[in-house]
Amino acid sequence: MLTVSAGFPRSAGSAICAHADGAYNACRTPSKDKEDRMDHIDVVLVEPIAEIRPTIYGHFAEHLGECIYGGIWVGEDSAIPNRDGIRLDVVRALSRMRPAVIRWPGGCFADDYHWQDGIGPRAQRPRRVNLHWGEVIETNAFGTEEFIRLCRMVGAAPYICGNVGSGSPREMRDWIEYCNLAGGSTWSDARAANGSPEPHDVTYWGIGNENWGCGGHFTPEDYATEYRRFATFAWSFGGKPIYRIACGPAGNDTDWTRRFFTKLRRDYHRTPGIEGYAAHYYCGTAGTATEYTVDQWYELLDKALRMEELVVQQRAIMDTFDPKRSIGLIVDEWGTWHPPVEGRNPRFLWQQNTMRDALVAALTLNIFNNHADKVVMSNIAQTINVLQAVILTEGDRMLVTPTGHVYEMYAPHQGAQAVRTVLQTSGIEYGAQGRRVPQLSASGSQREKTLTLTLVNTHASAPLAVEIRLHGGDAASASGITLRADDIHAHNTFAAPQRVQPVAATPPAVHKGALHAELPPASITRLDVALA
Ligand code: AHR
């Protein structure tokens, strides 16, 4: 059995077994209970972690392949039902996932994007070459006004990633002025002339994207210097708060983080603020998007679970520079990345999305919930038709992927108090090296008298019985929904768009204030527990 405790060590005297080094299986009970066929979760209601910021449930939409053009933007004259050019089927489906924030316009695209190309009459907007994503012609039909409109339609906060690689501090400060100044300046008047007299009030601003790579190939020290310059002019116009997000590491690159913060703190004592720090982690693939063995099923889940290590190690380094924990940890790109599909442009990063991707999403979101005291935002890559999309479109057709259903199921966590969970679970051995994946993953949150638990049974073929004991409260009743399929490769297609979708879960039995649930193989379950 493994004992897995959610969250970050808070105090040396914590009664709860905690991660020492970020490995999910850092704490093991000696090999007792080999025959124990029931896993256990202790939900410590008296130990709230922090509020789960809704922005953990964020998305990322880049000018890449058919994410924006075709996926979101079809234009006012399209036969596809739209409002002001934005397709309505997508708006409806996305709204059900409660997307708290959307990051735009990239990605790599951001550091080659000049925002003034994307405002004003559409017919007069310049046509540019999209360098990174197939050198296709970017018409700029979708620009700042269209992006803000999308955000308003689905109820998301806009997060704009600025251009450090090929842009200037002036270009970024002008963009912020265009968006946020109430009126009176040339830029704010231009916004009004473009149909938006009221300011857009964009809070989240990225100071570049992947500046260690496509965003300019900076060293951490060089980027720190650029960060200082850009952040100085990323202005709070009219005193409106803005949240500046620095480019963090590629995966769990601890060297980048240490060197970036060392340069900022050692050489630039008067450095301007840094509110958020964003890592990117793609867990990649094993096999292909739809073809994989059982070992490859576990291999990819194992890679996804390394997000825990990233969060634990990155936050530990950040703590040494920011002991008051005022800087939020963000993962503004994450997800699976499968090999290109024959017959599709490999630069468009289109991929199918199966139950395996859904489990990757659920495991990752559980990790973020469990670190709600540090992780303030995450943005899955990407919203539509690209990488681990929540929605796929083809012409006028649209479907919600298994990953999209996970976002619908997890929505009640948004804004609730994360509570600590301690798991006793078994490790499933896979592959020639005998690696292990825990069979159970969980996170929990409480809002008044409702406890929401999201549980993943990673086993490809075996169900899992779980006893859930509450500390600091009793369960009165419970219901739930589950995402499962009889085949680990199951996915939605335009011929069968609802093959994978949530169904009512077998209601857990409540006995003496504890719960007994049965989790189907390869499934994600949300339990809604009414507390006595
Ligand atoms: O999401 C696709 C690309 O992956 C992004 O443009 C880039 O930031 C990352 O490398």
XYZ file of C-alpha atoms and ligand atoms in Angstrom:
542
model
C 0.000 0.000 0.000
C 1.072 3.574 -0.599
C 0.081 6.455 1.582
C -0.382 9.598 -0.436
C -1.009 12.920 1.194
C -2.319 15.819 -0.783
C -0.621 19.174 -0.594
C 2.635 20.699 0.515
C 4.311 20.283 3.893
C 3.052 23.121 6.015
C 4.754 22.535 9.307
C 7.303 20.121 10.605
C 4.874 18.795 13.165
C 2.135 17.967 10.725
C 0.340 14.825 11.762
C -0.188 13.925 8.165
C 2.346 12.104 6.100
C 3.698 14.641 3.630
C 5.672 14.605 0.439
C 9.360 14.926 1.113
C 10.557 15.355 -2.435
C 7.475 15.708 -4.513
C 7.256 12.101 -5.596
C 3.664 10.974 -5.282
C 4.768 7.781 -3.624
C 7.173 9.429 -1.228
C 5.378 8.009 1.795
C 4.823 4.302 1.912
C 3.423 2.265 4.674
C 5.481 -0.889 5.084
C 4.144 -3.614 2.847
C 1.177 -4.268 5.087
C -2.296 -5.039 3.867
C -1.171 -6.869 0.759
C -4.558 -8.564 0.663
C -6.506 -5.471 1.582
C -8.931 -5.046 -1.310
C -10.264 -1.690 -0.254
C -8.495 1.655 -0.608
C -9.067 4.394 1.926
C -9.336 8.135 1.811
C -9.236 10.286 4.904
C -10.747 13.673 4.202
C -9.487 16.149 6.758
C -12.224 18.769 6.770
C -10.562 20.566 9.639
C -7.446 21.203 7.535
C -8.511 23.429 4.651
C -5.676 24.116 2.208
C -6.904 27.294 0.506
C -9.615 28.468 -1.835
C -9.420 26.747 -5.209
C -9.063 29.722 -7.508
C -11.459 29.364 -10.408
C -8.529 30.300 -12.658
C -7.059 26.822 -12.060
C -9.794 25.860 -14.532
C -8.355 27.937 -17.351
C -7.833 27.411 -21.053
C -5.356 28.418 -23.704
C -6.273 29.440 -27.248
C -3.495 30.158 -29.720
C -3.432 31.190 -33.347
C -2.414 27.676 -34.279
C -4.047 25.225 -36.674
C -7.805 25.381 -36.272
C -8.033 26.581 -32.712
C -9.004 30.169 -33.499
C -9.929 30.027 -37.191
C -12.598 27.388 -37.670
C -12.734 26.429 -33.996
C -13.819 29.752 -32.529
C -13.965 32.329 -35.293
C -16.057 31.649 -38.383
C -16.898 35.257 -39.295
C -20.248 37.019 -39.345
C -21.089 35.789 -42.852
C -20.600 32.104 -42.064
C -23.455 29.618 -42.454
C -22.363 28.208 -39.085
C -24.571 29.853 -36.452
C -22.519 32.603 -34.824
C -22.759 35.805 -32.923
C -20.482 38.542 -34.227
C -18.388 35.872 -35.949
C -17.934 33.547 -32.942
C -19.529 30.136 -33.332
C -22.391 29.571 -30.932
C -22.158 25.791 -30.540
C -18.654 26.272 -29.142
C -19.775 29.105 -26.870
C -22.494 26.902 -25.414
C -20.235 23.881 -24.905
C -17.384 25.925 -23.446
C -19.709 27.797 -21.088
C -20.780 24.500 -19.539
C -17.142 23.939 -18.524
C -17.078 27.317 -16.741
C -13.788 28.492 -18.254
C -12.546 30.932 -15.646
C -9.761 32.378 -17.781
C -8.531 32.087 -21.372
C -4.924 32.738 -22.363
C -4.350 34.217 -25.817
C -2.848 34.776 -28.497
C -0.052 32.240 -27.840
C 2.128 30.324 -27.206
C 4.977 30.808 -29.624
C 2.660 32.937 -31.740
C 2.589 35.603 -29.025
C 6.222 36.629 -29.397
C 5.708 37.279 -33.102
C 2.331 39.004 -32.738
C 1.885 42.736 -33.020
C -1.444 43.617 -31.505
C -2.051 46.697 -33.633
C -2.395 44.356 -36.627
C -5.540 42.960 -35.046
C -7.680 46.059 -34.429
C -9.763 48.327 -36.653
C -11.788 47.475 -39.746
C -11.170 43.856 -40.609
C -10.762 44.413 -44.324
C -7.834 46.719 -43.655
C -5.955 44.494 -41.257
C -2.565 43.342 -42.546
C -1.912 39.766 -43.571
C 1.104 38.221 -41.884
C 2.899 34.899 -41.933
C 2.394 32.689 -38.889
C 6.049 31.726 -38.449
C 5.783 28.880 -35.998
C 2.640 27.146 -37.115
C 3.030 26.190 -40.749
C 3.719 29.644 -42.205
C 0.025 29.980 -42.937
C -1.361 33.447 -43.633
C -2.691 35.143 -40.544
C -5.529 37.437 -41.611
C -5.782 39.112 -38.214
C -9.567 38.795 -38.433
C -9.492 37.673 -34.806
C -7.806 40.325 -32.688
C -8.177 41.977 -29.300
C -11.845 43.001 -29.688
C -12.849 39.550 -30.897
C -10.923 37.867 -28.095
C -12.544 40.005 -25.424
C -15.948 39.276 -26.976
C -15.268 35.533 -26.753
C -14.263 35.865 -23.096
C -17.412 37.822 -22.248
C -19.600 35.295 -24.068
C -18.254 32.330 -22.090
C -17.713 34.149 -18.788
C -13.904 33.920 -18.779
C -11.337 36.462 -17.637
C -8.967 37.422 -20.476
C -5.284 36.650 -20.079
C -3.158 38.276 -22.768
C 0.360 37.113 -23.418
C 2.566 39.999 -24.528
C 5.385 40.006 -27.032
C 8.862 40.113 -25.509
C 10.730 38.194 -28.213
C 10.149 40.548 -31.132
C 8.196 43.340 -29.460
C 8.989 46.261 -27.210
C 7.972 47.485 -23.751
C 6.247 50.376 -25.481
C 4.163 48.042 -27.620
C 3.019 46.163 -24.537
C 2.247 49.265 -22.466
C 0.207 50.654 -25.376
C -1.763 47.395 -25.556
C -2.546 47.633 -21.854
C -3.561 51.273 -22.277
C -5.801 50.311 -25.206
C -7.503 47.681 -23.067
C -7.630 49.289 -19.660
C -7.639 53.078 -19.739
C -11.176 54.412 -19.390
C -10.781 57.170 -21.994
C -9.112 60.360 -23.125
C -5.971 59.005 -24.794
C -5.477 58.088 -28.429
C -5.411 54.374 -27.613
C -8.444 54.382 -25.356
C -10.317 56.429 -27.967
C -9.287 53.904 -30.622
C -10.887 51.180 -28.519
C -14.092 53.203 -28.277
C -14.017 53.737 -32.052
C -13.648 49.973 -32.447
C -16.928 49.477 -30.609
C -15.834 49.248 -26.958
C -16.334 52.532 -25.095
C -15.978 50.724 -21.773
C -12.495 49.485 -20.857
C -11.804 45.780 -21.181
C -10.143 45.637 -17.753
C -7.656 42.923 -18.612
C -5.937 41.892 -15.400
C -3.666 39.049 -16.517
C -0.663 39.940 -18.686
C 2.064 37.489 -19.630
C 5.526 38.983 -20.048
C 6.418 36.776 -22.991
C 6.038 33.064 -23.633
C 8.691 30.346 -23.447
C 11.430 32.933 -23.618
C 13.941 30.134 -23.121
C 12.824 28.855 -26.561
C 10.559 30.232 -29.288
C 10.116 33.455 -27.294
C 13.691 34.595 -27.956
C 16.106 31.909 -26.700
C 17.090 33.896 -23.633
C 19.198 32.682 -20.743
C 17.390 32.988 -17.398
C 19.569 36.007 -16.579
C 18.865 37.721 -19.890
C 15.176 37.054 -19.506
C 15.241 38.484 -15.970
C 16.697 41.676 -17.456
C 13.953 41.793 -20.087
C 11.320 40.974 -17.496
C 12.446 43.928 -15.395
C 12.203 46.280 -18.371
C 8.824 45.071 -19.642
C 7.259 44.772 -16.187
C 8.238 48.363 -15.407
C 6.029 49.598 -18.228
C 3.242 47.055 -17.799
C 1.210 49.800 -16.205
C -1.776 49.788 -13.883
C -3.661 52.449 -15.837
C -6.056 54.371 -13.605
C -4.860 52.277 -10.672
C -6.517 49.151 -12.067
C -4.665 46.143 -10.762
C -2.726 44.121 -13.257
C -1.204 40.738 -12.664
C 2.157 40.285 -14.387
C 3.136 36.738 -15.219
C 6.775 35.870 -15.814
C 7.921 33.068 -18.064
C 8.893 30.091 -15.946
C 10.644 26.849 -16.803
C 10.326 24.251 -19.522
C 8.953 21.380 -17.504
C 10.530 21.119 -14.098
C 13.733 22.964 -15.011
C 14.843 23.998 -11.549
C 17.964 25.686 -12.915
C 15.883 28.207 -14.884
C 13.840 29.103 -11.799
C 16.808 29.429 -9.488
C 18.804 31.554 -11.922
C 15.856 33.757 -12.920
C 14.965 34.593 -9.319
C 18.604 34.948 -8.311
C 19.146 37.550 -11.024
C 15.940 39.414 -10.202
C 16.518 39.441 -6.467
C 20.317 39.807 -6.347
C 20.966 42.329 -9.092
C 17.662 44.131 -9.269
C 16.708 44.984 -5.714
C 14.140 47.469 -6.898
C 12.687 45.084 -9.369
C 9.078 45.786 -10.309
C 6.424 43.401 -9.171
C 5.994 39.869 -10.279
C 2.636 38.427 -9.415
C 2.691 35.104 -11.225
C 5.327 32.686 -12.461
C 4.343 30.233 -15.182
C 5.787 26.825 -15.974
C 4.881 24.695 -18.989
C 4.651 20.943 -18.772
C 3.533 18.629 -21.545
C 3.417 15.012 -20.425
C 3.690 13.975 -24.077
C 2.523 10.608 -25.247
C 3.043 6.839 -25.152
C 1.997 5.079 -28.339
C -0.311 7.363 -30.287
C -3.413 9.327 -29.365
C -5.713 6.365 -29.966
C -3.437 3.334 -30.143
C -1.645 2.227 -27.014
C -1.056 -0.879 -24.971
C -2.081 -1.256 -21.358
C 1.535 -0.535 -20.365
C 1.428 2.647 -22.428
C -1.819 3.613 -20.715
C 0.014 3.537 -17.381
C 3.160 5.084 -18.833
C 1.324 8.219 -19.876
C -0.574 8.491 -16.586
C 2.758 8.154 -14.809
C 4.206 10.996 -16.895
C 1.165 13.129 -16.123
C 1.628 12.497 -12.401
C 5.096 14.046 -12.594
C 3.242 17.348 -12.419
C 3.232 16.746 -8.655
C 7.013 16.745 -8.599
C 7.111 19.907 -10.696
C 4.735 21.772 -8.407
C 6.459 20.642 -5.216
C 9.977 21.393 -6.406
C 9.173 24.666 -8.149
C 7.233 26.012 -5.204
C 10.038 25.018 -2.833
C 12.541 27.076 -4.853
C 10.110 29.970 -5.104
C 9.708 29.876 -1.320
C 13.414 30.551 -0.857
C 13.078 33.823 -2.805
C 9.518 34.647 -1.814
C 9.010 33.305 1.709
C 5.744 35.189 2.105
C 4.415 33.320 -0.905
C 3.120 36.382 -2.659
C 3.970 35.055 -6.134
C 1.492 32.570 -7.540
C 2.623 29.437 -9.341
C 0.918 29.018 -12.696
C 1.056 26.235 -15.260
C -0.211 28.070 -18.308
C 0.429 25.272 -20.781
C 0.025 21.603 -20.005
C -1.440 18.440 -21.416
C -0.783 15.504 -23.715
C 1.090 15.847 -26.985
C 0.551 12.910 -29.337
C 2.251 12.209 -32.692
C 0.868 13.927 -35.799
C -2.019 12.239 -37.570
C -1.584 11.178 -41.191
C -3.440 13.381 -43.620
C -3.350 16.422 -41.328
C -0.852 19.270 -41.336
C 1.691 18.241 -38.651
C 2.146 21.911 -37.686
C -1.546 22.120 -36.747
C -1.081 19.774 -33.768
C -4.486 18.151 -34.187
C -5.047 15.024 -32.109
C -7.854 12.778 -30.908
C -8.709 12.673 -27.255
C -9.558 9.436 -25.453
C -10.377 8.245 -21.957
C -6.636 8.244 -21.348
C -6.470 12.001 -21.975
C -9.451 12.422 -19.658
C -7.561 10.626 -16.879
C -4.497 12.802 -17.522
C -6.697 15.880 -17.076
C -8.376 14.550 -13.941
C -5.095 13.508 -12.280
C -3.548 16.889 -13.095
C -6.489 18.911 -11.828
C -6.446 16.871 -8.606
C -2.799 17.874 -8.168
C -3.615 21.551 -8.710
C -6.555 21.422 -6.284
C -4.315 19.816 -3.683
C -1.833 22.692 -4.092
C -4.463 25.410 -4.052
C -2.352 27.383 -1.593
C 0.250 27.963 -4.330
C -1.154 27.106 -7.746
C -3.304 30.058 -8.765
C -3.936 29.325 -12.428
C -3.584 26.663 -15.061
C -4.393 26.655 -18.760
C -4.794 23.379 -20.587
C -3.350 23.324 -24.098
C -5.457 23.990 -26.028
C -9.144 24.847 -26.106
C -10.229 23.642 -29.551
C -8.765 21.385 -32.249
C -5.178 21.605 -30.929
C -3.359 19.169 -28.603
C -5.458 18.149 -25.574
C -8.538 19.983 -26.770
C -11.764 20.123 -24.793
C -13.737 20.600 -28.009
C -13.247 19.380 -31.581
C -14.924 20.895 -34.613
C -15.177 19.837 -38.223
C -17.013 22.243 -40.491
C -20.338 22.883 -38.791
C -20.004 19.894 -36.445
C -18.752 20.025 -32.895
C -18.114 17.559 -30.096
C -16.981 17.681 -26.492
C -13.971 15.443 -25.845
C -13.583 13.226 -22.755
C -11.219 15.924 -21.423
C -13.970 18.518 -21.922
C -16.289 16.363 -19.819
C -13.713 16.329 -17.024
C -13.851 20.140 -16.982
C -17.647 20.034 -16.698
C -17.430 17.502 -13.875
C -14.763 19.401 -11.927
C -16.471 22.802 -12.176
C -17.983 22.666 -8.631
C -14.450 22.838 -7.201
C -14.088 26.389 -8.499
C -14.056 28.846 -5.623
C -14.551 26.160 -2.937
C -12.104 25.452 -0.082
C -9.635 22.684 -0.926
C -9.475 20.138 1.887
C -6.669 17.762 2.642
C -7.038 14.143 1.579
C -4.803 11.286 2.704
C -4.945 8.170 0.570
C -4.026 4.592 1.204
C -3.823 2.970 -2.139
C -1.933 0.321 -4.074
C 0.666 0.872 -6.739
C 0.040 -0.730 -10.104
C 3.235 -2.097 -11.579
C 3.797 -1.673 -15.297
C 6.532 -1.972 -17.928
C 9.864 -3.742 -17.937
C 11.374 -1.492 -15.245
C 8.616 -2.264 -12.774
C 7.474 1.345 -12.398
C 4.360 1.952 -10.361
C 1.337 4.178 -10.668
C -0.992 4.680 -7.713
C -4.401 3.212 -8.383
C -6.272 6.036 -6.697
C -6.037 9.809 -6.995
C -8.305 12.268 -5.216
C -8.944 15.869 -4.375
C -11.675 17.453 -2.325
C -13.252 20.804 -1.676
C -15.912 22.124 0.627
C -18.493 24.836 0.123
C -20.780 25.297 3.083
C -22.443 21.920 3.688
C -21.325 20.298 0.433
C -18.155 18.315 -0.015
C -17.040 17.658 -3.584
C -14.654 14.766 -4.134
C -13.095 13.934 -7.477
C -11.646 10.441 -7.659
C -9.695 8.619 -10.337
C -9.288 4.867 -10.593
C -6.260 4.456 -12.858
C -6.580 0.677 -13.175
C -7.159 -0.249 -16.799
C -9.451 -3.170 -16.013
C -10.241 -3.539 -12.302
C -12.848 -1.651 -10.282
C -11.847 -0.160 -6.978
C -13.727 -0.164 -3.689
C -12.988 2.912 -1.590
C -13.847 3.773 1.960
C -13.954 7.510 2.593
C -13.659 8.628 6.195
C -14.384 12.216 7.102
C -12.573 14.014 9.909
C -14.423 17.031 11.255
C -17.810 16.171 9.780
C -20.196 13.401 8.832
C -21.730 12.526 5.506
C -25.519 12.626 5.441
C -26.048 11.552 1.854
C -24.146 11.427 -1.416
C -24.627 11.179 -5.128
C -22.251 11.407 -8.046
C -21.405 11.209 -11.693
C -18.783 9.193 -13.423
C -16.904 9.212 -16.715
C -16.086 5.692 -17.775
C -15.929 3.520 -20.852
C -15.713 -0.182 -21.527
C -12.591 0.382 -23.613
C -9.566 2.384 -22.484
C -9.253 3.722 -26.051
C -12.802 5.076 -26.148
C -13.256 8.531 -27.634
C -15.867 10.694 -29.284
C -16.038 11.032 -33.055
C -18.322 13.038 -35.315
C -20.079 9.757 -36.134
C -20.518 8.957 -32.414
C -20.065 12.281 -30.586
C -21.525 11.045 -27.297
C -19.818 7.717 -26.914
C -17.956 8.972 -23.856
C -19.962 11.155 -21.550
C -20.667 11.344 -17.839
C -23.399 9.152 -16.383
C -24.890 8.925 -12.901
C -22.572 7.060 -10.549
C -23.729 4.228 -8.343
C -24.624 6.204 -5.207
C -22.073 5.545 -2.457
C -23.367 3.897 0.689
C -23.273 6.084 3.784
C -22.544 4.244 6.985
C -21.843 5.916 10.318
C -20.853 9.137 8.559
C -18.363 7.406 6.219
C -18.844 6.595 2.547
C -18.290 3.442 0.573
C -17.913 3.920 -3.160
C -17.166 1.599 -6.035
C -15.088 3.185 -8.784
C -15.319 1.542 -12.217
C -12.057 0.664 -13.998
C -10.322 3.495 -15.836
C -12.775 6.072 -14.566
C -13.238 9.507 -13.078
C -15.953 10.021 -10.486
C -17.257 13.111 -8.798
C -19.049 12.611 -5.509
C -21.302 15.335 -4.152
C -21.552 14.745 -0.443
C -24.126 16.492 1.724
C -22.616 17.003 5.167
C -24.753 16.438 8.256
O 0.859 24.707 -27.364
C 1.698 24.620 -28.472
C 3.038 25.275 -28.232
O 3.713 24.604 -27.224
C 3.008 26.702 -27.746
O 2.867 27.609 -28.779
C 4.332 26.851 -27.092
O 4.320 27.816 -26.077
C 4.639 25.458 -26.586
O 5.914 25.058 -26.917
